[in-house]
Coordinates of C-alpha atoms in Angstrom, one line a residue:
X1 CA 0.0 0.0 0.0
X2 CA 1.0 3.4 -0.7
X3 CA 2.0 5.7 2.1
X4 CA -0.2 8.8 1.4
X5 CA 1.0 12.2 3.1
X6 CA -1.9 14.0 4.9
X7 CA -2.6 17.3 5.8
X8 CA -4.9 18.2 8.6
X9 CA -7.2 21.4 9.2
X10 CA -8.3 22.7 12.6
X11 CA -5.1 20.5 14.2
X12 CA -5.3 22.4 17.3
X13 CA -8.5 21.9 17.8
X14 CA -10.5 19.1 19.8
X15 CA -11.3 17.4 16.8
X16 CA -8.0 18.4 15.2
X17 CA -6.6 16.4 18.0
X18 CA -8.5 13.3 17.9
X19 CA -6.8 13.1 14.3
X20 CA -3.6 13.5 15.8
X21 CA -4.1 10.3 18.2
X22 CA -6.2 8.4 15.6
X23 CA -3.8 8.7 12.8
X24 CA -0.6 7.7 15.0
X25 CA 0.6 4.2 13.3
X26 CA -1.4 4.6 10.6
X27 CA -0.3 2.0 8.2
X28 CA -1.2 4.3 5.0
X29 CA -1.2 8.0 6.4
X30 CA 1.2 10.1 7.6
X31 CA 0.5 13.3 9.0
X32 CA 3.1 16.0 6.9
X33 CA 1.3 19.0 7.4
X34 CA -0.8 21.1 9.8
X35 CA -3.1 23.7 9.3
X36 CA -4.8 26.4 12.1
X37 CA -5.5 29.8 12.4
X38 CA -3.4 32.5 11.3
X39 CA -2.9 33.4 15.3
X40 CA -1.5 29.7 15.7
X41 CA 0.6 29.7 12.5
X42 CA 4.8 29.9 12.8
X43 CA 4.6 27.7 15.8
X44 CA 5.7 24.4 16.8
X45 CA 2.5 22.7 17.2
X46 CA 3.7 21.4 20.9
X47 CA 3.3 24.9 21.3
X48 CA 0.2 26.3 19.5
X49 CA -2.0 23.1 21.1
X50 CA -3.4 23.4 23.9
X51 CA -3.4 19.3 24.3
X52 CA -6.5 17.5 25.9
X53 CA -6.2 14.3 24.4
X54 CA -5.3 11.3 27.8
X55 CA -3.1 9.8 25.6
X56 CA 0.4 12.0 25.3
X57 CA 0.9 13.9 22.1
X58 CA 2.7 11.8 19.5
X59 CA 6.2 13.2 18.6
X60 CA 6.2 12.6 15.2
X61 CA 4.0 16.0 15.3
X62 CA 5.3 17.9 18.1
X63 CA 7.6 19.9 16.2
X64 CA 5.6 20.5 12.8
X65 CA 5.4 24.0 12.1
X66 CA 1.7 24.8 12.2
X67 CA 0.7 26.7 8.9
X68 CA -2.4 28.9 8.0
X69 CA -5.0 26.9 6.7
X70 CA -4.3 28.1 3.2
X71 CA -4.1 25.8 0.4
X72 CA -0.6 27.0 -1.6
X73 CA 1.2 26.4 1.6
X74 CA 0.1 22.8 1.3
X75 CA 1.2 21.6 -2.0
X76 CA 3.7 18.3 -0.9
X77 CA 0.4 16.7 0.5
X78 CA -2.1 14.2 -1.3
X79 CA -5.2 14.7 0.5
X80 CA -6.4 16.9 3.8
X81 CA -8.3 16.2 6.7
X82 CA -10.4 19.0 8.2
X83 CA -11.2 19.4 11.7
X84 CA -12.2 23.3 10.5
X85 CA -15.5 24.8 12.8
X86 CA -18.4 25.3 10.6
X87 CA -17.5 29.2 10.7
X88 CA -14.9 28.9 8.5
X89 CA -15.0 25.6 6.8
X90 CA -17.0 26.9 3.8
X91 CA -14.5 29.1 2.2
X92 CA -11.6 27.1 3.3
X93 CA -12.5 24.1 2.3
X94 CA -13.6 25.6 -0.7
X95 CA -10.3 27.0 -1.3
X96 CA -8.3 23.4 -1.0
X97 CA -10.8 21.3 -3.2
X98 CA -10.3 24.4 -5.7
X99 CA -6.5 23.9 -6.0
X100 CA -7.0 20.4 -6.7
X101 CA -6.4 19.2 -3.4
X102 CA -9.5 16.6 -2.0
X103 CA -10.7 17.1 1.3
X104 CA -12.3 14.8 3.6
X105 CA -14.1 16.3 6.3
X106 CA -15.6 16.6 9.6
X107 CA -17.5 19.8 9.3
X108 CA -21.2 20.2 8.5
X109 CA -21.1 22.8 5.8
X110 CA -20.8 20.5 2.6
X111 CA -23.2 17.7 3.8
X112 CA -26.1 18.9 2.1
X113 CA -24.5 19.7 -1.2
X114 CA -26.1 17.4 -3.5
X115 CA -22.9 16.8 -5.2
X116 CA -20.8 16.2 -1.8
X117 CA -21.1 12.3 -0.2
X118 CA -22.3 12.7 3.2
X119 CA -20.6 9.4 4.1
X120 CA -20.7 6.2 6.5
X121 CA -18.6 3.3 4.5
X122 CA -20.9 0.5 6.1
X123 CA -23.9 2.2 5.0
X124 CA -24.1 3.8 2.1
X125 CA -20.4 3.4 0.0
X126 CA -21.9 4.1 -3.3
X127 CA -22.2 7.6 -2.6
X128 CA -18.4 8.2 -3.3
X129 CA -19.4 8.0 -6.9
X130 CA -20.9 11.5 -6.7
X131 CA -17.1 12.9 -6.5
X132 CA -18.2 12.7 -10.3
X133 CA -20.5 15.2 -10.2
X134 CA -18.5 17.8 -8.6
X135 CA -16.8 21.0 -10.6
X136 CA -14.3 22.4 -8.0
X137 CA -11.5 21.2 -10.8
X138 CA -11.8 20.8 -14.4
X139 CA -9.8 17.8 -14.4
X140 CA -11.9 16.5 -10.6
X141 CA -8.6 16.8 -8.8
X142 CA -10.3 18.5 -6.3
X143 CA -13.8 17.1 -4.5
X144 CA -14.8 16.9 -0.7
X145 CA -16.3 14.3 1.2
X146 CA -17.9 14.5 4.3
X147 CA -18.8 12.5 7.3
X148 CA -22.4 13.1 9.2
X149 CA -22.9 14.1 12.8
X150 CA -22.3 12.3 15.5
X151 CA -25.7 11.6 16.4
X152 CA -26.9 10.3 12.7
X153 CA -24.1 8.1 12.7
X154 CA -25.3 5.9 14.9
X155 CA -29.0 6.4 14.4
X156 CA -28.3 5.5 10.9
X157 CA -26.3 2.8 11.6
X158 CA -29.1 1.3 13.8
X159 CA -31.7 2.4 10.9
X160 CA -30.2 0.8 8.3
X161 CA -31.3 -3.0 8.8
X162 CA -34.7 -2.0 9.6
X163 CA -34.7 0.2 6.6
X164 CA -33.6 -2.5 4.0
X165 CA -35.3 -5.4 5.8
X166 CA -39.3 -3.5 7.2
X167 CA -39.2 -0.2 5.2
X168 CA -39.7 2.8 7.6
X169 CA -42.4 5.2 7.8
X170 CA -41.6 7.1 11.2
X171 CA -38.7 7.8 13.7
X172 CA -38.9 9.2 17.0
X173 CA -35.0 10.0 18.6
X174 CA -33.9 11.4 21.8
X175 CA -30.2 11.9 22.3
X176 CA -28.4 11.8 25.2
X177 CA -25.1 13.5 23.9
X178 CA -21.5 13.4 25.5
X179 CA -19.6 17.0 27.0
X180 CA -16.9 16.2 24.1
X181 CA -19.1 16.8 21.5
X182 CA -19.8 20.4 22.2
X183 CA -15.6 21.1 21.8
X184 CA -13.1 23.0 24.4
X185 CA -13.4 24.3 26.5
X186 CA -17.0 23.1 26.1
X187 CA -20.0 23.3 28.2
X188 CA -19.6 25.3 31.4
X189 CA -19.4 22.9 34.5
X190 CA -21.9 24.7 36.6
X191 CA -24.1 24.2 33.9
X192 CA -23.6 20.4 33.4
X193 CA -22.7 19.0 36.4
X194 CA -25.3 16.7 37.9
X195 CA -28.0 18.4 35.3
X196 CA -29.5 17.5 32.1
X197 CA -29.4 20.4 29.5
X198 CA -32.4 20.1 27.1
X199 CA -31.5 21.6 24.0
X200 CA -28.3 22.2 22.2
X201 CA -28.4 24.7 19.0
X202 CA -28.5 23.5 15.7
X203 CA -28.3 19.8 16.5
X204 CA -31.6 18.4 15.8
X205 CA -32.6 19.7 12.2
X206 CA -28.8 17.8 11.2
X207 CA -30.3 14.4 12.7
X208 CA -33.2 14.8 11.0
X209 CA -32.3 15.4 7.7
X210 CA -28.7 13.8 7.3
X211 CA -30.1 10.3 8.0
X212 CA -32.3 10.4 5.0
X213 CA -29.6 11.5 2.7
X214 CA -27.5 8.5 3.8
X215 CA -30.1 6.2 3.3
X216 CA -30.7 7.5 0.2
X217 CA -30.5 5.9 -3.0
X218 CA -27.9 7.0 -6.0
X219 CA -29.5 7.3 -9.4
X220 CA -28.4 9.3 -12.0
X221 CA -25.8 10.9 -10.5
X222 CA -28.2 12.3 -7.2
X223 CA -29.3 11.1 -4.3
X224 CA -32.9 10.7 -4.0
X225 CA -33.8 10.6 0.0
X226 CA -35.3 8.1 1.8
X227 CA -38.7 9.4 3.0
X228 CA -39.7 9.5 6.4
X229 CA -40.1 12.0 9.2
X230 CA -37.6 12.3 11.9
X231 CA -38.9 13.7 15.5
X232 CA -35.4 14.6 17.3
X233 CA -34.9 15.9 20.5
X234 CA -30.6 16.6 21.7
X235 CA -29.7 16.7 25.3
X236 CA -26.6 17.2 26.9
X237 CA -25.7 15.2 29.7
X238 CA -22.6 14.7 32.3
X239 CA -21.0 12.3 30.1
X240 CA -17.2 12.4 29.0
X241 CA -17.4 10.3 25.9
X242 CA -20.1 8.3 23.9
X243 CA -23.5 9.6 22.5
X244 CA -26.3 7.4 23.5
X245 CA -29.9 7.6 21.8
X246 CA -33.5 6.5 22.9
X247 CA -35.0 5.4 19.4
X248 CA -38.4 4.1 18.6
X249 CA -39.5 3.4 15.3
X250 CA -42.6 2.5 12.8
X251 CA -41.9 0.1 10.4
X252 CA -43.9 -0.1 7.1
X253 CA -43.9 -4.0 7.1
X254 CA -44.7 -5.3 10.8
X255 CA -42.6 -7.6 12.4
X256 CA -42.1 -9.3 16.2
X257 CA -39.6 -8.9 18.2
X258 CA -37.4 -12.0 17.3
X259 CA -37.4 -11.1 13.8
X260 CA -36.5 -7.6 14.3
X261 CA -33.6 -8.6 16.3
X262 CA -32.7 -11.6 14.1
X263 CA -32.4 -8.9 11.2
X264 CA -30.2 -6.5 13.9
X265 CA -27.5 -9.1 14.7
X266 CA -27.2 -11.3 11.4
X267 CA -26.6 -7.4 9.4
X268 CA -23.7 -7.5 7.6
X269 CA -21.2 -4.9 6.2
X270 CA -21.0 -4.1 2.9
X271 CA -16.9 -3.1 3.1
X272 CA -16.3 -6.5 5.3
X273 CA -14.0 -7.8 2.7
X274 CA -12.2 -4.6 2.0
X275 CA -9.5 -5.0 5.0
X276 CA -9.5 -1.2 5.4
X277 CA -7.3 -0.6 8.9
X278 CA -10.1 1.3 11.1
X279 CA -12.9 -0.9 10.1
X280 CA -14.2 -2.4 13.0
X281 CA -14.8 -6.2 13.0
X282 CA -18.1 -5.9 14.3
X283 CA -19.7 -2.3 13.1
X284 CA -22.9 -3.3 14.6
X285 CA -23.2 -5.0 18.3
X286 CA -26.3 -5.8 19.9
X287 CA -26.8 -6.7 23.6
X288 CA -29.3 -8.9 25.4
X289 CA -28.2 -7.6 28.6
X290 CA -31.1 -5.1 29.2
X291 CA -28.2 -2.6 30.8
X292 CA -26.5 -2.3 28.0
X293 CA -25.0 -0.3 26.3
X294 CA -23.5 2.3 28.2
X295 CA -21.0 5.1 27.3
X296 CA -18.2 4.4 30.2
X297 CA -18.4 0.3 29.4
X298 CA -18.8 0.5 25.7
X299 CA -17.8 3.6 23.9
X300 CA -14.3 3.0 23.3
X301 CA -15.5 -1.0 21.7
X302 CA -13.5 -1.7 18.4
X303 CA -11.2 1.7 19.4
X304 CA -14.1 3.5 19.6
X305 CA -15.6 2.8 15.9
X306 CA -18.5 0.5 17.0
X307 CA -22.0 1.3 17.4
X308 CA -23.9 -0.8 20.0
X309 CA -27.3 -1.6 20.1
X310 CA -29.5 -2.5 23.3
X311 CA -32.8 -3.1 25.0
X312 CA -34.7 -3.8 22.0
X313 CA -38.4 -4.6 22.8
X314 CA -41.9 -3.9 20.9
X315 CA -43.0 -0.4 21.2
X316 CA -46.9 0.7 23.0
X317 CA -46.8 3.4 20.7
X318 CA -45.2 3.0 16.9
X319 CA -43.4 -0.6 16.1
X320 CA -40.1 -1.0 17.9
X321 CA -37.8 0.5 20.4
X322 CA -34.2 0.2 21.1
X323 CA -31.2 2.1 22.8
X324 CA -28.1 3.4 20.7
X325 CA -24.4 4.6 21.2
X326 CA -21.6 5.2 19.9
X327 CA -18.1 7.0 20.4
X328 CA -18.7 10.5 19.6
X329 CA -15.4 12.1 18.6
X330 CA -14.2 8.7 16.8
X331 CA -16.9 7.3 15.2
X332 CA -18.7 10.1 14.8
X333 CA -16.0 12.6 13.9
X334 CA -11.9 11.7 13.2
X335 CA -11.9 8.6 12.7
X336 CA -15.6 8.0 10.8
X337 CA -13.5 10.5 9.1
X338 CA -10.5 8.0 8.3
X339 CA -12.5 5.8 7.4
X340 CA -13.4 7.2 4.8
X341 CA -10.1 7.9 3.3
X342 CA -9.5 4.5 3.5
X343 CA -12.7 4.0 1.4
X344 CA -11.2 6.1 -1.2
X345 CA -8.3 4.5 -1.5
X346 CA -9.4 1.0 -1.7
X347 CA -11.9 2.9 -4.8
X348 CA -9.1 4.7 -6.7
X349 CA -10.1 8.2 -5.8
X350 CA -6.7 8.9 -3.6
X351 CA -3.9 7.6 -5.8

């Protein structure tokens, strides 16, 4: 295999460091290049970070000179990751995919492009054939790809059996989302300590809509939408790591409870036979222990890129219920992320 050499946006950042950690060893990237804000640029980046990762930070990048995120100061790389915030990942992103560099990233503000993949490799691969459709190069040197947020990446995940198997004609979510996911320094603790907040900004209209673009289908060069309403509500709760979701869903074709778990566990993946390095052995788990999952026991499962499934029974109201969870800032950020590069690899878009 090829080594590739990566550049990564945002580096300083939270998500910019879960990169950092998740890319150490990788067997085909190597970080060469690091990208922040023009305040952070000129410095060793053991000295622009401000490093919360519990792991220590690798030395392979603790003397890389942090550069602006601009894209002619990255021209020895093959592809960038970007950890960017949605505040400035538009333009910049923009600005790398326009000098014919692909980006893969973690930010929101391509994902409903309808010529951008909004991307989970076990779910809906195909979708990497849109890179076609794309016209930030003449010659498609440069395209973007995106991975979803980190709530629809399990609820699709846990969707997607019922989806192909039942059809599905209604979904009601509540998520229980990790501190990580807001960023550092995050939430205030007298806000979150032994409290519940109920609402957190722009999350819910993402986990309705992304889902339905990943379960979409690709014809003619466009992804037609599943369609089916998503009710979401997002909470933040006193948890370090791991999103965790209360889902109950209507199914178009009724089922019992054996089948519907029969169909859960026996799912297979799609990329199983790809041997990509961060896909985990089993993307799917489901438990028969009613107390499971749970963020603390099972978050970090398959370094941290499975998504676990528990406690499902027949709903009162609607068809089935079931608990969901997954690693937020792995799975559902850096290294869904990775992932995905390594999709595009094994499919000849990074050469």
């Amino acid at each position: 295999m090829t080594s590739f050499r990566v550049g990564l946006l945002g580096a300083t950042g939270a998500v910019g460091q879960k990169f950092i950690r998740f890319l150490e060893n990788h067997p085909w990237f190597q970080i060469t290049a690091l990208g922040a804000s023009k305040r952070s640029a000129g410095k060793p980046y053991a000295e622009a970070s401000n490093w919360i990762e519990s792991t220590p930070m690798p030395e392979s990048v603790k003397q890389l000179e942090v550069l602006e995120s601009k894209s002619d100061l990255f021209k020895d790389v093959d592809f960038v990751f970007s950890g960017l915030d949605s505040s400035v990942a538009t333009e910049i992103e923009g600005d790398f995919a326009k000098a014919g560099i692909p980006v893969i990233s973690n930010a929101k503000n391509y994902r409903t492009d309808p010529t951008v993949p909004l991307l989970i490799p076990e779910i809906n691969p195909d979708h990497i054939d849109l890179i076609h459709e794309q016209r930030f190069t003449k010659d498609g040197s440069g395209w973007i790809v995106t991975n979803p947020n980190c709530v629809a990446v399990p609820l699709t995940t846990s969707l997607k059996p019922l989806y192909d198997a039942f059809g599905i004609e209604s979904v009601v979510v509540t998520s229980m989302q990790a501190i990580s996911g807001a960023g550092y320094p995050g939430v205030p603790s007298l806000d979150i300590m032994g409290n519940v907040i109920p609402f957190i900004g722009g999350e819910e209209s993402k986990i309705r809509q992304e889902p339905l673009k990943l379960l979409g289908k690709l014809k003619d060069g466009a992804v037609r939408y599943a369609d089916f309403p998503v009710q979401a509500t997002a909470t933040r709760v006193p948890v370090i790591n791991g999103h965790l979701l209360s889902v109950t869903v209507s199914l178009k074709r009724k089922a019992d409870q054996d089948e519907i778990i029969n169909v859960m566990k026996s799912w297979g993946s799609p990329i199983h036979d790809l041997d990509l390095p961060s896909t985990p052995k089993f993307p799917l788990k489901v438990f028969d222990d009613p107390r499971y999952p749970q963020p603390r026991l099972h978050a970090d499962s398959e370094g941290g890129m499975q998504t676990a499934i528990g406690r499902i029974r027949k709903a009162q109201v609607m068809d089935v219920s079931y608990i969901a969870m997954a690693h937020n800032t792995v799975r559902g950020a850096a290294g869904g992320a990775v992932l995905n590069a390594e999709l595009l690899v094994r499919k000849g878009f990074l050469k």
